[in-house]
mmCIF file of C-alpha atoms in Angstrom:
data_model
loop_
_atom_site.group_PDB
_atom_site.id
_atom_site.type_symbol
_atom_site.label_atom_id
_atom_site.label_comp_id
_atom_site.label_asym_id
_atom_site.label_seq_id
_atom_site.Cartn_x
_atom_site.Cartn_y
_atom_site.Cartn_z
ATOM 1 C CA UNK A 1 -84.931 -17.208 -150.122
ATOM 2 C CA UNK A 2 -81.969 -16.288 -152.928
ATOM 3 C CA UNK A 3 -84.231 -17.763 -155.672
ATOM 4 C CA UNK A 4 -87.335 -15.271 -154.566
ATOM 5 C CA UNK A 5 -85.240 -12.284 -154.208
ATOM 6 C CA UNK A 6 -83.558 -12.786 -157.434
ATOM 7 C CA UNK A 7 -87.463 -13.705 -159.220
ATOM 8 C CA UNK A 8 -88.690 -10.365 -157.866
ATOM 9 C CA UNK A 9 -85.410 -9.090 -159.405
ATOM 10 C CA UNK A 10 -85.476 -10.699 -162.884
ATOM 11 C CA UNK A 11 -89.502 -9.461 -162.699
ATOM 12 C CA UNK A 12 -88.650 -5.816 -161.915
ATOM 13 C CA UNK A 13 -85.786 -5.409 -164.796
ATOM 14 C CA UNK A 14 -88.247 -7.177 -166.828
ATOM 15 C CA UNK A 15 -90.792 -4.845 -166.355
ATOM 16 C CA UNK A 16 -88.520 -1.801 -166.472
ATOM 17 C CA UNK A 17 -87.653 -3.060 -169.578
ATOM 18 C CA UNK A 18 -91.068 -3.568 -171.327
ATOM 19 C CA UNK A 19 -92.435 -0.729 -169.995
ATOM 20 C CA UNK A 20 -89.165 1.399 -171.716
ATOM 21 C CA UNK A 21 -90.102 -0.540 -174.904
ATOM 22 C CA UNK A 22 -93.325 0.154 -175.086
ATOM 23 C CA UNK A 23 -93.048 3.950 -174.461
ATOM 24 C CA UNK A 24 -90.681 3.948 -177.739
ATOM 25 C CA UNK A 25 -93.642 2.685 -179.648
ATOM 26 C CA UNK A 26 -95.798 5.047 -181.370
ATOM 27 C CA UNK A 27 -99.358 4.762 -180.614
ATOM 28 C CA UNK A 28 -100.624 6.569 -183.339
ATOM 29 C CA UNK A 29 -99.173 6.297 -187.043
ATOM 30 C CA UNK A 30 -98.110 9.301 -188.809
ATOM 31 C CA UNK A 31 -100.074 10.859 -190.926
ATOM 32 C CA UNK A 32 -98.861 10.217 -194.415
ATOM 33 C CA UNK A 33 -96.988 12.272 -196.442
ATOM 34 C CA UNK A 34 -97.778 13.154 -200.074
ATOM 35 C CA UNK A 35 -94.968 12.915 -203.189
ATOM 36 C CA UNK A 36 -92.205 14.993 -203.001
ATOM 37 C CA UNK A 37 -93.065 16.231 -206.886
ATOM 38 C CA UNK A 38 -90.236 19.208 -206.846
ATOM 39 C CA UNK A 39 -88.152 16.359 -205.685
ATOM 40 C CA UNK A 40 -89.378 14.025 -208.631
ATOM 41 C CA UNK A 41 -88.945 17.335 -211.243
ATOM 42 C CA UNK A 42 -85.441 17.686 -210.046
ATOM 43 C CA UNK A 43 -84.297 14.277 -210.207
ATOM 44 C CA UNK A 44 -85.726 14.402 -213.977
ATOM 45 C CA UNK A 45 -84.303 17.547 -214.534
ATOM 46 C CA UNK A 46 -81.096 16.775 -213.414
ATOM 47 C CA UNK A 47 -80.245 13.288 -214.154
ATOM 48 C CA UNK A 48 -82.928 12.007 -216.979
ATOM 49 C CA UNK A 49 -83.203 14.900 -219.112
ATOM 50 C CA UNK A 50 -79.303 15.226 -220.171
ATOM 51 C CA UNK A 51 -79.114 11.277 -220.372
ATOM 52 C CA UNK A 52 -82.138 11.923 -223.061
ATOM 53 C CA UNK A 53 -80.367 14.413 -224.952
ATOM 54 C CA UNK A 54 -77.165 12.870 -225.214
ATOM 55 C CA UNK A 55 -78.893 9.386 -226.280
ATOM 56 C CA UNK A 56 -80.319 12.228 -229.034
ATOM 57 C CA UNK A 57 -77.037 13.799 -229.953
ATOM 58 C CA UNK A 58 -75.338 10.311 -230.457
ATOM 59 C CA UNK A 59 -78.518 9.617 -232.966
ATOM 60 C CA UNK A 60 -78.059 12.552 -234.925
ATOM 61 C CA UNK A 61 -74.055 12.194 -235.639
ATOM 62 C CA UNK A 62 -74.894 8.628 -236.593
ATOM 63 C CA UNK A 63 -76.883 9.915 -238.991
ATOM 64 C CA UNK A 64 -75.652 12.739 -240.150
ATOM 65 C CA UNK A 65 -72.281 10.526 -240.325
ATOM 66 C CA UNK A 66 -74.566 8.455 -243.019
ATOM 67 C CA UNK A 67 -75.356 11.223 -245.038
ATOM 68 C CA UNK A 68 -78.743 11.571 -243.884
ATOM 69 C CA UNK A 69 -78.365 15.208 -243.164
ATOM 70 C CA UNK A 70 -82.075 16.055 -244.060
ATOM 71 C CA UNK A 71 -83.419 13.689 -241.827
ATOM 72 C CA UNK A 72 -81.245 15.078 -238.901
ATOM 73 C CA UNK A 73 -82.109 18.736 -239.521
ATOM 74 C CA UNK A 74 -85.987 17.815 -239.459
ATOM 75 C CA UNK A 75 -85.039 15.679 -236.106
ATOM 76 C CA UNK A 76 -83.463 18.340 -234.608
ATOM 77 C CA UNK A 77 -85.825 21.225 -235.518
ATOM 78 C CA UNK A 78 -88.919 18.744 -233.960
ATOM 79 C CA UNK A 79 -86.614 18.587 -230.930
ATOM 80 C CA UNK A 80 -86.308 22.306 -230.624
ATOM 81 C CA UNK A 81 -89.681 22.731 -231.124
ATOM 82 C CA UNK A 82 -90.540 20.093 -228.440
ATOM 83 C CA UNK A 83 -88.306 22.056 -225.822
ATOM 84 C CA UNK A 84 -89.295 25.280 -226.596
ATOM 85 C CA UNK A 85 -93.074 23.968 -225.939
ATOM 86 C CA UNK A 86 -91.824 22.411 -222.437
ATOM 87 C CA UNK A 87 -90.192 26.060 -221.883
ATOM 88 C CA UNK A 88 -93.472 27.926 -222.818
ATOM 89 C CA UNK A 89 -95.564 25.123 -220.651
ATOM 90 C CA UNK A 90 -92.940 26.155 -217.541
ATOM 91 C CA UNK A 91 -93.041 29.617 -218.166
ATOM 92 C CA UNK A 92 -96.995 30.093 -218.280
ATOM 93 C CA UNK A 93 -96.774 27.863 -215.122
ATOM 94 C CA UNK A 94 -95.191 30.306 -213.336
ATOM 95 C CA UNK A 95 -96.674 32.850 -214.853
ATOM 96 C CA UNK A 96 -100.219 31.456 -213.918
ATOM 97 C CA UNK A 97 -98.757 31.457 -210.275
ATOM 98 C CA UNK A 98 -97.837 35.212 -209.709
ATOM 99 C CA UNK A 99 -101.301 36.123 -211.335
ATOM 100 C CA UNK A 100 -103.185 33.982 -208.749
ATOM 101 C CA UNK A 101 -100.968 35.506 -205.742
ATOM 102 C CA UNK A 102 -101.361 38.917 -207.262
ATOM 103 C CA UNK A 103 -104.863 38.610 -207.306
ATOM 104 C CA UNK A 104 -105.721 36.621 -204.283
ATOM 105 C CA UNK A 105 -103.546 38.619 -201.237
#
């Protein structure tokens, strides 16, 4: 007589408890999220970008330390170059974006 009434027991907690388990499960999976890409252009901007340009800096007082001060100008003047094409890419971006809101609403 103990041993059913403590069966029917264990069986009922069991229950309760799968049945609370399985309610915590989700049936149907997420739907999946795309990249974060202002998160990834952040991150760059933020921590890759001055890690870059110091590795740069270091090169160019090595060599202009070596005398090679014609080589360093022509470095840096490529690199200013480079970043004001970046800038100008950014810029026309944005640009690009107001015209297609101005236009479109």
């Amino acid at each position: 007589m103990i041993a059913i009434e403590l069966m029917e027991t264990a069986s009922t907690n069991a229950l309760h408890l799968l049945s609370s388990v399985a309610s915590s499960i989700p049936l149907a999976a997420e739907e999946p999220k795309g990249i974060n890409t202002e998160g990834v252009v952040t991150f760059f901007a933020s921590k890759i970008a001055p890690i870059l340009l110091a590795v740069l800096g270091v090169i160019f007082i090595g060599r202009a330390s070596r005398g090679e001060i014609s080589k360093v100008l022509t470095s840096s003047a490529i690199a200013i170059v480079g970043l004001a094409f970046i800038a100008g890419a950014a810029t026309l971006f944005f640009i690009g974006d107001f015209l297609i809101n101005l236009i479109f609403q």
